[in-house]
């Protein structure tokens, strides 16, 4: 896609500006005051006449490739024009319907409505009927022009297939050179007649044209130097460390190589307009802008991948001597591509004879083949020299690279042999496809490297979130840094894989486009192939629809995440809801938003929501048999979030598991135990079993101390006072509700004291009870309110 846009952006504008009008004029706004020639009805009539004429011309058998290309361009222009009419008329239809609705409902009897209102209503209804008729005609024109464009494409493929295996006289035969000598005199005369002298329409136009062309080149040269210096400063001083600096630098170098050559080509077109050249030469100069940009891109791509004088920035794992030895071949390949394009366009412009066209194709094939052969042979020679000098420093070549080199040699030898044998079209196609594959492979490697390095840099340099609070963490609460890093790594890997897959799919689509088409045809065929895609039943899958579905899903999920963050950080903290309820609401919103995002993404791909419902109902039957537990836990999780028998932050006890609820997930609930371990409990357990929720209604914790003392030797009042003082001395123990001491009863010769107090959380009860006991026991021994333990009896001396 990058190549297609690069080849089609500038030349498309230049060719349309230089070439004579092959399509219908652009429509203007449809109104009664508009020019009759620009009225939508007139535009549709001319479009219908043009379509019928093209349909009749397509029945002819002597159509050449240029005529077929012109027909396809005209049909694409018809589609665009009819689509513009549809958009304009749709807007007018909506305005008319709004005006009719503004008049109110029509009266049951015509006499019951005022005459002016009735007349206005009738006029609006007639206008609406005319607009609807015009819309139907425009839509029919779009459909028929698209169908006829497909027929033209089929005709082009058939002609290409027939010409591919057409045999002419061998280049080694005398008959071929005799025919070429006989036809060259006529072709040279046509070429001379095609180049009339420049004729400026006004005095001084030539000077202004030359000055404008020089200004275009100067601005482009200055822009290229400024961008180069800015790029060097960016990658060396401001860009973060990592591979992204190298891949981004290589991509920028490849793209910037187009600026100056493209500006020179456009300057020549500007000068040709000022000199008032003929339409044929202006068309040639306009198309030359695209050819120059493509050739410059090929040369710049090769230099950006090799970087012979900057080995530390080189992406390809090539040794320095090999990169330095191959540095001249990318510019040679770019020059050969441009020269081949010029020769073929000149031959088509003068309508040269068959021997001249065959000779040009053979010359182009030999030139491109020699450039490729020279590059491969030089690389092999440099590798043998390195092996002879220091074999231990030369890395072993992978098997796939050896197979690729052997295949390339066989391909080049086969193409040259077919050219010499007389199958010039087949040999030319093979060599050009080899060059096209090399260009696409280099572009794909560079784009995949940029995508992978960009996602890796995002993963490594994204700022970690703040550490979580000691309390609970819900769906909208911050997560630990390690978990956030894992999520970033997963997202980076997924994004890298998806984007690289998209790049590969687009490059494979471009690979199917025959090399040698013009930039506009290349872009049109690429868009057509991307739009066709693959049909799976009634569903049409193509890269554009899949990308649209992914973008819709990503945007929907981003909106859901943003809404979750706004609820958790801005709205819910201003309410009286506790942290657990806020977390439950944010999690429930995430569930619902995820389902809606998936539905919107599938709808954008082309899978209607009614089909999604049918699939969901079919899956429900299978779920009922094989996924009962998962569905039960999922539904139970929704019930927990809705009814809130337990919530995030509660201290619960369930079947021997006791701890804090940390998170309620789709399938299970995470409970943090006292030993810092985490237990995953299925959500259905909280619905079907008995659950003890310690903090459901009251978050206070009970501190209870039962102290048995001897009945005969204990001062009950002093012990009660001592227990109360010990509770009040602890900071964790709350003053309200106040601590209390009761006599729990008499057990034999023991009196049992039951002292209670409350702390702010049940999690603090154990520590508070231990502190109270330590203070009470120490005070009892100090005051001797409790009997001393009997002294230990010393052991008897050994006999």
Tab-separated table of N, CA and C in Angstrom, residues 22-23 47 50-52 54-55 58 68-81 141-142 144-153:
chain	number	residue	atom	x	y	z
A	22	UNK	N	-10.708	12.711	-20.116
A	22	UNK	CA	-11.196	11.425	-20.604
A	22	UNK	C	-12.479	11.033	-19.926
A	23	UNK	N	-12.792	11.694	-18.834
A	23	UNK	CA	-14.000	11.359	-18.108
A	23	UNK	C	-14.954	12.533	-18.166
A	47	UNK	N	-23.572	10.586	-18.472
A	47	UNK	CA	-22.968	9.360	-17.965
A	47	UNK	C	-23.576	8.124	-18.601
A	50	UNK	N	-22.249	7.897	-22.153
A	50	UNK	CA	-20.864	7.427	-22.153
A	50	UNK	C	-20.780	5.943	-21.842
A	51	UNK	N	-21.586	5.487	-20.898
A	51	UNK	CA	-21.582	4.072	-20.536
A	51	UNK	C	-22.035	3.197	-21.710
A	52	UNK	N	-23.081	3.621	-22.421
A	52	UNK	CA	-23.541	2.842	-23.575
A	52	UNK	C	-22.480	2.812	-24.669
A	54	UNK	N	-19.209	3.072	-24.274
A	54	UNK	CA	-18.123	2.189	-23.848
A	54	UNK	C	-18.523	0.723	-23.942
A	55	UNK	N	-19.781	0.425	-23.647
A	55	UNK	CA	-20.230	-0.966	-23.761
A	55	UNK	C	-20.165	-1.446	-25.213
A	58	UNK	N	-16.479	-2.023	-26.206
A	58	UNK	CA	-15.883	-3.220	-25.617
A	58	UNK	C	-16.154	-4.468	-26.452
A	68	UNK	N	-7.941	0.055	-23.442
A	68	UNK	CA	-8.602	-0.595	-22.314
A	68	UNK	C	-8.343	0.166	-21.018
A	69	UNK	N	-7.120	0.649	-20.855
A	69	UNK	CA	-6.793	1.427	-19.650
A	69	UNK	C	-7.602	2.719	-19.615
A	70	UNK	N	-7.724	3.386	-20.784
A	70	UNK	CA	-8.512	4.618	-20.833
A	70	UNK	C	-9.985	4.345	-20.531
A	71	UNK	N	-10.514	3.235	-21.020
A	71	UNK	CA	-11.901	2.877	-20.734
A	71	UNK	C	-12.101	2.637	-19.239
A	72	UNK	N	-11.145	1.969	-18.631
A	72	UNK	CA	-11.272	1.702	-17.202
A	72	UNK	C	-11.213	2.999	-16.396
A	73	UNK	N	-10.351	3.923	-16.803
A	73	UNK	CA	-10.297	5.210	-16.109
A	73	UNK	C	-11.615	5.963	-16.252
A	74	UNK	N	-12.173	5.920	-17.449
A	74	UNK	CA	-13.447	6.608	-17.667
A	74	UNK	C	-14.550	6.011	-16.807
A	75	UNK	N	-14.584	4.696	-16.709
A	75	UNK	CA	-15.613	4.040	-15.893
A	75	UNK	C	-15.441	4.365	-14.418
A	76	UNK	N	-14.199	4.412	-13.953
A	76	UNK	CA	-13.972	4.802	-12.558
A	76	UNK	C	-14.400	6.250	-12.318
A	77	UNK	N	-14.160	7.117	-13.312
A	77	UNK	CA	-14.637	8.490	-13.186
A	77	UNK	C	-16.155	8.578	-13.159
A	78	UNK	N	-16.817	7.724	-13.944
A	78	UNK	CA	-18.277	7.678	-13.905
A	78	UNK	C	-18.783	7.268	-12.525
A	79	UNK	N	-18.136	6.279	-11.933
A	79	UNK	CA	-18.551	5.848	-10.589
A	79	UNK	C	-18.384	6.984	-9.577
A	80	UNK	N	-17.258	7.659	-9.630
A	80	UNK	CA	-17.043	8.756	-8.685
A	80	UNK	C	-18.068	9.872	-8.885
A	81	UNK	N	-18.350	10.169	-10.157
A	81	UNK	CA	-19.296	11.243	-10.423
A	81	UNK	C	-20.706	10.879	-9.974
A	141	UNK	N	-26.422	3.636	-12.336
A	141	UNK	CA	-25.219	3.980	-13.093
A	141	UNK	C	-23.961	3.502	-12.384
A	142	UNK	N	-23.930	3.601	-11.064
A	142	UNK	CA	-22.776	3.105	-10.309
A	142	UNK	C	-22.621	1.604	-10.488
A	144	UNK	N	-23.840	-0.409	-12.901
A	144	UNK	CA	-23.522	-0.818	-14.269
A	144	UNK	C	-22.091	-0.433	-14.653
A	145	UNK	N	-21.628	0.734	-14.218
A	145	UNK	CA	-20.243	1.110	-14.525
A	145	UNK	C	-19.259	0.193	-13.815
A	146	UNK	N	-19.569	-0.226	-12.578
A	146	UNK	CA	-18.692	-1.170	-11.879
A	146	UNK	C	-18.666	-2.518	-12.602
A	147	UNK	N	-19.820	-2.974	-13.059
A	147	UNK	CA	-19.853	-4.237	-13.801
A	147	UNK	C	-19.070	-4.141	-15.110
A	148	UNK	N	-19.241	-3.032	-15.831
A	148	UNK	CA	-18.498	-2.883	-17.077
A	148	UNK	C	-16.994	-2.747	-16.820
A	149	UNK	N	-16.610	-2.118	-15.703
A	149	UNK	CA	-15.185	-2.043	-15.347
A	149	UNK	C	-14.623	-3.433	-15.085
A	150	UNK	N	-15.418	-4.293	-14.455
A	150	UNK	CA	-14.977	-5.677	-14.261
A	150	UNK	C	-14.817	-6.397	-15.594
A	151	UNK	N	-15.731	-6.134	-16.534
A	151	UNK	CA	-15.596	-6.745	-17.861
A	151	UNK	C	-14.332	-6.259	-18.565
A	152	UNK	N	-14.010	-4.985	-18.406
A	152	UNK	CA	-12.775	-4.464	-18.989
A	152	UNK	C	-11.559	-5.143	-18.351
A	153	UNK	N	-11.603	-5.340	-17.036
A	153	UNK	CA	-10.489	-6.015	-16.370
A	153	UNK	C	-10.339	-7.447	-16.871
